[in-house]
mmCIF file of N, CA, C and O in Angstrom:
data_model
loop_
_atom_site.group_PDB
_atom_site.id
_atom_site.type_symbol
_atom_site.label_atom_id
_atom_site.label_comp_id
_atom_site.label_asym_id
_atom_site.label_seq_id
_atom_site.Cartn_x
_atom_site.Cartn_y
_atom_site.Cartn_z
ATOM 1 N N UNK A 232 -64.789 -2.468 149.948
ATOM 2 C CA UNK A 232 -65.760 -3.451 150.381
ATOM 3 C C UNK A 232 -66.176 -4.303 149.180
ATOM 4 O O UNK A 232 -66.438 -3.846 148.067
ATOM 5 N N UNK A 233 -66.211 -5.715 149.561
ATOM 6 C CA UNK A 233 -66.503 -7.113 148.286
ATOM 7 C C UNK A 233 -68.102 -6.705 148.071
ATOM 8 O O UNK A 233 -68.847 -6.793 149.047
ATOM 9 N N UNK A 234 -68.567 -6.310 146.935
ATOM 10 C CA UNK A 234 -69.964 -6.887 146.540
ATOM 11 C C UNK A 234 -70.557 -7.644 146.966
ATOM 12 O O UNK A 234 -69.717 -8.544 146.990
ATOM 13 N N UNK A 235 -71.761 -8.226 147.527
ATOM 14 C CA UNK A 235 -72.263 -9.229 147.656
ATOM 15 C C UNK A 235 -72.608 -10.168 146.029
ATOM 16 O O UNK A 235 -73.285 -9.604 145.169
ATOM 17 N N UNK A 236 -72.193 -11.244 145.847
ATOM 18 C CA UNK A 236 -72.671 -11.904 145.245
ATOM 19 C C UNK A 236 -72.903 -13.585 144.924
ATOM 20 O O UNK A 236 -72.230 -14.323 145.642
ATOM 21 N N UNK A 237 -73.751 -14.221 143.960
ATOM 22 C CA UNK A 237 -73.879 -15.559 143.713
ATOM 23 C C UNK A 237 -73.370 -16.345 142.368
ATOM 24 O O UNK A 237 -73.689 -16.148 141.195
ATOM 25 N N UNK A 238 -72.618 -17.145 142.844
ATOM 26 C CA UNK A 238 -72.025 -17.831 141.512
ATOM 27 C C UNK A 238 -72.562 -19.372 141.092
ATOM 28 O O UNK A 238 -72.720 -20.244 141.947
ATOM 29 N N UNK A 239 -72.795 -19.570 139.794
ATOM 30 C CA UNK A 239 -72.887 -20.736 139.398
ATOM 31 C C UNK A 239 -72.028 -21.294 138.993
ATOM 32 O O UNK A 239 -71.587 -21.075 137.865
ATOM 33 N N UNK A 240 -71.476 -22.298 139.906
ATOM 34 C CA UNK A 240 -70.014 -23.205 139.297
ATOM 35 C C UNK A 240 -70.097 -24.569 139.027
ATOM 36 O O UNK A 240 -71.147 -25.133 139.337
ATOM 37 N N UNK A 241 -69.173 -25.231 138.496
ATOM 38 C CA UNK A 241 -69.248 -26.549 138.032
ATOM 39 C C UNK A 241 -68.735 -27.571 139.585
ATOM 40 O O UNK A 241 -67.944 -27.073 140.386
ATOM 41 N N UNK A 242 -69.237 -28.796 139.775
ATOM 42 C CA UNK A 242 -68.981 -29.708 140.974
ATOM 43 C C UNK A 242 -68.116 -30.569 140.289
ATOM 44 O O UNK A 242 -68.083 -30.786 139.078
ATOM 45 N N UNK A 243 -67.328 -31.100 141.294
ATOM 46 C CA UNK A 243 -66.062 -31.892 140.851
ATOM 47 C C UNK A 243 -67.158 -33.546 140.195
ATOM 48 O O UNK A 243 -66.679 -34.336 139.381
ATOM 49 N N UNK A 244 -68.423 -33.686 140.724
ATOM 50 C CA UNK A 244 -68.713 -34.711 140.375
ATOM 51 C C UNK A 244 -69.590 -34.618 139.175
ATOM 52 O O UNK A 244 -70.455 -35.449 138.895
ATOM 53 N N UNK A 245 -69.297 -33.501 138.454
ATOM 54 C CA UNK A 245 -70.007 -33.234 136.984
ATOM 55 C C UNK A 245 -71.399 -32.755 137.086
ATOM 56 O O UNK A 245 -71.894 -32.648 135.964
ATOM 57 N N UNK A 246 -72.350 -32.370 138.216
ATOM 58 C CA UNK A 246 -73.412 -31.510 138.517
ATOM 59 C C UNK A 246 -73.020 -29.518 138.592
ATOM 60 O O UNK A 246 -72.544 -29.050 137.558
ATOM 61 N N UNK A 247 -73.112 -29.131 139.066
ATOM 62 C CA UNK A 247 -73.401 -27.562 139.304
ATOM 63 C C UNK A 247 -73.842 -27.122 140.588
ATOM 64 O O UNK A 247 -74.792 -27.713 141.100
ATOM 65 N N UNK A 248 -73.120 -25.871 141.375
ATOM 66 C CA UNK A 248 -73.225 -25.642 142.303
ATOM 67 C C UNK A 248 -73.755 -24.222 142.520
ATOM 68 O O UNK A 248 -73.431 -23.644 141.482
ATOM 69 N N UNK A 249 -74.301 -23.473 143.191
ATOM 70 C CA UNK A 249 -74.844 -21.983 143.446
ATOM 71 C C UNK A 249 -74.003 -22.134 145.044
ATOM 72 O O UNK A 249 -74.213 -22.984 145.909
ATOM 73 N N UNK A 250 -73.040 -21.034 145.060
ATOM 74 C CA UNK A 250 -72.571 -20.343 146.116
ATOM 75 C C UNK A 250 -72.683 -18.664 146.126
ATOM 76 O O UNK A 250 -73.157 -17.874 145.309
ATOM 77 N N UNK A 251 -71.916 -18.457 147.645
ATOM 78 C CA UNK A 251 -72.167 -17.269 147.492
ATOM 79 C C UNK A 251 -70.853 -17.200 147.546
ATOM 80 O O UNK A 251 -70.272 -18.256 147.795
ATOM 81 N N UNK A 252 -69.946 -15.831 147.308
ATOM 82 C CA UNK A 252 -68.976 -15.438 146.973
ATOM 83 C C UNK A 252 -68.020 -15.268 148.373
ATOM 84 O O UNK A 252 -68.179 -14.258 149.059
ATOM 85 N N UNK A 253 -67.077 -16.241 148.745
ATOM 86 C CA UNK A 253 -66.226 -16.863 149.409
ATOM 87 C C UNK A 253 -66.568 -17.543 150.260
ATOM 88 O O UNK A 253 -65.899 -17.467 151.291
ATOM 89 N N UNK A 254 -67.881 -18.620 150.239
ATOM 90 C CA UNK A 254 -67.868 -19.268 151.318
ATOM 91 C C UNK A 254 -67.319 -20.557 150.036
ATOM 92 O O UNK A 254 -67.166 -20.363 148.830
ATOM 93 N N UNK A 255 -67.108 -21.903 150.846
ATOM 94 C CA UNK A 255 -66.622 -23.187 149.863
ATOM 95 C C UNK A 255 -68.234 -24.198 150.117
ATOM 96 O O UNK A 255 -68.339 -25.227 149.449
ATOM 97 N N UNK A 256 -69.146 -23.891 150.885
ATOM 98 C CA UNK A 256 -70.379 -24.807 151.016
ATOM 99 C C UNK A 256 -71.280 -24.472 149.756
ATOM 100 O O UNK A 256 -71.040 -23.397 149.207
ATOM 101 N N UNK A 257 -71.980 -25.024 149.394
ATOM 102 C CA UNK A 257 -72.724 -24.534 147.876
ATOM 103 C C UNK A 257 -74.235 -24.095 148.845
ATOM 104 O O UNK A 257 -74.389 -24.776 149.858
ATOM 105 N N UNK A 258 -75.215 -23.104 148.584
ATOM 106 C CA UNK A 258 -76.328 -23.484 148.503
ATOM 107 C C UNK A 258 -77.181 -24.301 148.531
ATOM 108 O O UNK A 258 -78.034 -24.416 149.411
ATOM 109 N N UNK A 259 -76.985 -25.284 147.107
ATOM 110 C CA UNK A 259 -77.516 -25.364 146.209
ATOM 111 C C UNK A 259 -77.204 -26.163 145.548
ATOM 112 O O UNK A 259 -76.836 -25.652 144.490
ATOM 113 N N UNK A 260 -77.092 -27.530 145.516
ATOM 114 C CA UNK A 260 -76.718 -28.356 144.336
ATOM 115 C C UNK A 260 -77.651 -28.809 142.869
ATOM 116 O O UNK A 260 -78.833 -29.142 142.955
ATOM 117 N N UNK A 261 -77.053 -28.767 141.814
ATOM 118 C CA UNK A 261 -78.149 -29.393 140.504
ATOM 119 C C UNK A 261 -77.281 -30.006 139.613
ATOM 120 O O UNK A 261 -76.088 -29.954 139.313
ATOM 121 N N UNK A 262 -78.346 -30.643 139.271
ATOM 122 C CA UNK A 262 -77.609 -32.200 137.946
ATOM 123 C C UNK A 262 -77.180 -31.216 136.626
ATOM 124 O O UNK A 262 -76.300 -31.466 135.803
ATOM 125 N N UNK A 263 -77.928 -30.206 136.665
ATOM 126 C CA UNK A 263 -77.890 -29.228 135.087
ATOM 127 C C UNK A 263 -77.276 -27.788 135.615
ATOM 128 O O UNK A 263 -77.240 -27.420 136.789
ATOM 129 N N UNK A 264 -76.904 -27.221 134.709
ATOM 130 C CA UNK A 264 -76.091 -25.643 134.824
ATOM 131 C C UNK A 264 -77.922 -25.508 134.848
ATOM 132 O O UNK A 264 -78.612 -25.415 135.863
ATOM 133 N N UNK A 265 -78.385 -25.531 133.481
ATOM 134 C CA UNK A 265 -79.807 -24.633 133.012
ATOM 135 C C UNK A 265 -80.817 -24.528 134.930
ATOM 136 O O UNK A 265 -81.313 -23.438 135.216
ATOM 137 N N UNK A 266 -80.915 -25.344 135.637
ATOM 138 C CA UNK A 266 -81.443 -25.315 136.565
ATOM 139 C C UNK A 266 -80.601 -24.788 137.885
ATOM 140 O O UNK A 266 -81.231 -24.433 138.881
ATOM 141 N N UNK A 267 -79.404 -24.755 137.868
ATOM 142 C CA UNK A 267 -78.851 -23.750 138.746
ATOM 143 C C UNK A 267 -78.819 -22.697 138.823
ATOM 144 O O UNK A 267 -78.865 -22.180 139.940
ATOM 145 N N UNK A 268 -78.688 -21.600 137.183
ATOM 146 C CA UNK A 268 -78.922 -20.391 136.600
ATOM 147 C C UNK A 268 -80.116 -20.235 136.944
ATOM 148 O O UNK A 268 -80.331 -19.085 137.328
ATOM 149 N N UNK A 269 -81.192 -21.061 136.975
ATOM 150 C CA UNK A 269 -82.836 -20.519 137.319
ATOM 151 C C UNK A 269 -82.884 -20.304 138.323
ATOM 152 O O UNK A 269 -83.610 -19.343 138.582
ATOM 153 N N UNK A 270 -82.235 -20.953 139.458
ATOM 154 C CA UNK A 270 -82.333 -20.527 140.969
ATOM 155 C C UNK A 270 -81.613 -19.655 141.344
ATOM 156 O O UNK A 270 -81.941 -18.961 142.306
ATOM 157 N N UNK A 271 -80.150 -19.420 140.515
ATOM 158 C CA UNK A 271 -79.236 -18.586 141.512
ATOM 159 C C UNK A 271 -79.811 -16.831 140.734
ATOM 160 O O UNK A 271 -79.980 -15.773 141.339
ATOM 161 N N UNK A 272 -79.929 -17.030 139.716
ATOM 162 C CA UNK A 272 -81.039 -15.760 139.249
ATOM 163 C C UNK A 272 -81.816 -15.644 140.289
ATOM 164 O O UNK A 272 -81.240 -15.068 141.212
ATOM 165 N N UNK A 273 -83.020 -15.994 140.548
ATOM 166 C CA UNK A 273 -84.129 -15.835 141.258
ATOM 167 C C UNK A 273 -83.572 -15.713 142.992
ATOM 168 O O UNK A 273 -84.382 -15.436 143.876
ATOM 169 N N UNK A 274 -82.403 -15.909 143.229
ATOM 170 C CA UNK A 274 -81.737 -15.564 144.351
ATOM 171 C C UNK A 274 -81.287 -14.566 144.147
ATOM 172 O O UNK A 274 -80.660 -14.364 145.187
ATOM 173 N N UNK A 275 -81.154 -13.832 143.601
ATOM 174 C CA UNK A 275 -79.808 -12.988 143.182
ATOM 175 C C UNK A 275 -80.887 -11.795 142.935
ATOM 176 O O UNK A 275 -80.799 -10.726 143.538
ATOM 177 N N UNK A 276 -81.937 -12.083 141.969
ATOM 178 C CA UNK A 276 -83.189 -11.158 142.640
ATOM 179 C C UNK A 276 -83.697 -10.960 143.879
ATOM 180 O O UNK A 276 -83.908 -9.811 144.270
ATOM 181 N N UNK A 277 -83.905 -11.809 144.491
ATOM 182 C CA UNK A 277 -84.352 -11.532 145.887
ATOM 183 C C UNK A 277 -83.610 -11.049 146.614
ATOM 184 O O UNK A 277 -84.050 -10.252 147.442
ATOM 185 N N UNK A 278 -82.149 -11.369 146.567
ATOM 186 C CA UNK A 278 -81.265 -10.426 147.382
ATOM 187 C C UNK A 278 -80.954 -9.431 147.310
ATOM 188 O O UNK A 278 -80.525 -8.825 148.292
ATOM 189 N N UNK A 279 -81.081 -8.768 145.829
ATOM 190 C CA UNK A 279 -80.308 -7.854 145.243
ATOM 191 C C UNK A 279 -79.004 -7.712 145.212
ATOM 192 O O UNK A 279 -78.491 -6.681 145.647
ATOM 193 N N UNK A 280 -78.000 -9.084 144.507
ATOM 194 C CA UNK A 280 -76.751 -9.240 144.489
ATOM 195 C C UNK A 280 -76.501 -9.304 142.928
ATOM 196 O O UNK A 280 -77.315 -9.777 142.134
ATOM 197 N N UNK A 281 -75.398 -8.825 142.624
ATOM 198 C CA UNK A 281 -74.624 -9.561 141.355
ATOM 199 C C UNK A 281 -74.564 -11.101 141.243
ATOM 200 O O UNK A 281 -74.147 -11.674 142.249
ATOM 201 N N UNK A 282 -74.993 -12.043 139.940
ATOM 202 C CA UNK A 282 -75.127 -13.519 139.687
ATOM 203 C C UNK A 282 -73.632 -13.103 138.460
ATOM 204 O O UNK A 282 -73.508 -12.190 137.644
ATOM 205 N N UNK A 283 -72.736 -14.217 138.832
ATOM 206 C CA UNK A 283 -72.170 -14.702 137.601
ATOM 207 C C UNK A 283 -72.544 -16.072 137.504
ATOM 208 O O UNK A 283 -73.185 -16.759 138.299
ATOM 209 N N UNK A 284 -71.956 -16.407 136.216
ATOM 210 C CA UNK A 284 -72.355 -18.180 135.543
ATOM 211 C C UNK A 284 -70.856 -18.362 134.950
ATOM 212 O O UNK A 284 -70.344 -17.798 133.983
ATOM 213 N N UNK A 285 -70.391 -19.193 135.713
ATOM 214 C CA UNK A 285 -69.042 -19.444 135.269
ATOM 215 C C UNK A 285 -69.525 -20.710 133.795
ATOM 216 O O UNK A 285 -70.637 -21.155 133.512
ATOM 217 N N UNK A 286 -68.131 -20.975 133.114
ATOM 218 C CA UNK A 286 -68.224 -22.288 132.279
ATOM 219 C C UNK A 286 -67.530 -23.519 133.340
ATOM 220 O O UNK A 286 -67.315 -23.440 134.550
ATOM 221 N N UNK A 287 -67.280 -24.664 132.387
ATOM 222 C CA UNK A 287 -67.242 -25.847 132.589
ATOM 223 C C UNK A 287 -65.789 -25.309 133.533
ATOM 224 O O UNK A 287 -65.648 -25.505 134.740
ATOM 225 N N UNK A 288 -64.906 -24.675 132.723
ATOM 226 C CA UNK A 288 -63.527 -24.851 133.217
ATOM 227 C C UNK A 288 -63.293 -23.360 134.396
ATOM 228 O O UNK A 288 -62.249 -23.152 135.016
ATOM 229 N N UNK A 289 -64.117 -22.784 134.439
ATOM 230 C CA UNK A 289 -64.301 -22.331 135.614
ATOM 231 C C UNK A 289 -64.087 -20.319 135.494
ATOM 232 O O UNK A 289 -64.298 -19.438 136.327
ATOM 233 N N UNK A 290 -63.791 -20.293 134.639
ATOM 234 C CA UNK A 290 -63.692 -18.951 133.916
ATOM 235 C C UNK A 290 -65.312 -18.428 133.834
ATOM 236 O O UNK A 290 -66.219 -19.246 133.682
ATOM 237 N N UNK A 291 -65.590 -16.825 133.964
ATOM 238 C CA UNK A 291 -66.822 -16.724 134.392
ATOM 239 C C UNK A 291 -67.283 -16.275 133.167
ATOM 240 O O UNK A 291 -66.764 -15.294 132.634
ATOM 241 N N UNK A 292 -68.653 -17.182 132.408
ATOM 242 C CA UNK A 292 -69.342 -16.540 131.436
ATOM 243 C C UNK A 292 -70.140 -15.028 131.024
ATOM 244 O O UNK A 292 -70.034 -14.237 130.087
ATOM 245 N N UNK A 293 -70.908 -15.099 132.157
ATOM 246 C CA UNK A 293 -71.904 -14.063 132.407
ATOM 247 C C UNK A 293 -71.705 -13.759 133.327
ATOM 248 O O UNK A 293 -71.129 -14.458 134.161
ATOM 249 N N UNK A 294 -72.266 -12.152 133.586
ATOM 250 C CA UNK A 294 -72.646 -11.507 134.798
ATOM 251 C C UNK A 294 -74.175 -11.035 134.473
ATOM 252 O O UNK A 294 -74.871 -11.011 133.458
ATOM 253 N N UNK A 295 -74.360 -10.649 135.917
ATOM 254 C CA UNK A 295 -75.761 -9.762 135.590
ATOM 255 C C UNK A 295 -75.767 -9.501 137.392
ATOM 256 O O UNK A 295 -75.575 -10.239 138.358
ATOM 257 N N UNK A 296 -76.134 -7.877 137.189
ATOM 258 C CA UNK A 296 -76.400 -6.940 138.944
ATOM 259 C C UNK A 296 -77.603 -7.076 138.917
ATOM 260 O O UNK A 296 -78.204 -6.934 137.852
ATOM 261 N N UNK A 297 -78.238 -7.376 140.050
ATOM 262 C CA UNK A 297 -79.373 -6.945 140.292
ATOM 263 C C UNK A 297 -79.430 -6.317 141.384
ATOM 264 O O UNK A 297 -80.452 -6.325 142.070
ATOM 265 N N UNK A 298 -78.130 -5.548 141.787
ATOM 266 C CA UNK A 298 -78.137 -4.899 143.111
ATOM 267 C C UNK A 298 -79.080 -3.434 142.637
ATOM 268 O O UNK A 298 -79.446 -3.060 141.523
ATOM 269 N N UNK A 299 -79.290 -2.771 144.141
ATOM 270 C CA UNK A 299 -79.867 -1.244 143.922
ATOM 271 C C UNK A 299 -78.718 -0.194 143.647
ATOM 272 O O UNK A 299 -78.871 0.873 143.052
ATOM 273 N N UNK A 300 -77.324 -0.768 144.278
ATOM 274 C CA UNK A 300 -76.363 0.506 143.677
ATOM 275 C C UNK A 300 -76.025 0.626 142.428
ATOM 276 O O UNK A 300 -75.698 -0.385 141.808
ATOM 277 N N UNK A 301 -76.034 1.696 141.899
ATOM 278 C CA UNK A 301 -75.768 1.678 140.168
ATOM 279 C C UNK A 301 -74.110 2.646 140.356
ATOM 280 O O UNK A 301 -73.444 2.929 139.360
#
């Protein structure tokens, strides 16, 4: 079974997107990574999902769980 989780990715039109992990609709659109990471965190708390933060070229920087399974 897939994890639930939320990703911060880059938009083809040079903004940043928060999805969740296999849909192609974003959340969430923002002009800045720094303000997508603030929301998809604070989602990712509330859900209790794993957040990654991909880079520019799409390779994933960070992770962080905030699920309850350890």
């Amino acid at each position: 079974m897939t994890k639930k989780s939320n990703h911060v990715v880059p938009t083809l039109s040079g903004g940043w997107s928060v999805k969740k992990l296999g849909t192609s609709k974003a959340i969430r659109n923002f002009d800045s990574q720094e303000k997508a990471i603030e929301y998809g965190q604070k989602l990712s708390q509330n859900q209790k999902t794993d957040f990654y933060i991909h880079k520019k070229n799409g390779i994933v920087q960070n992770k962080f769980s905030f699920s309850t399974n350890k």
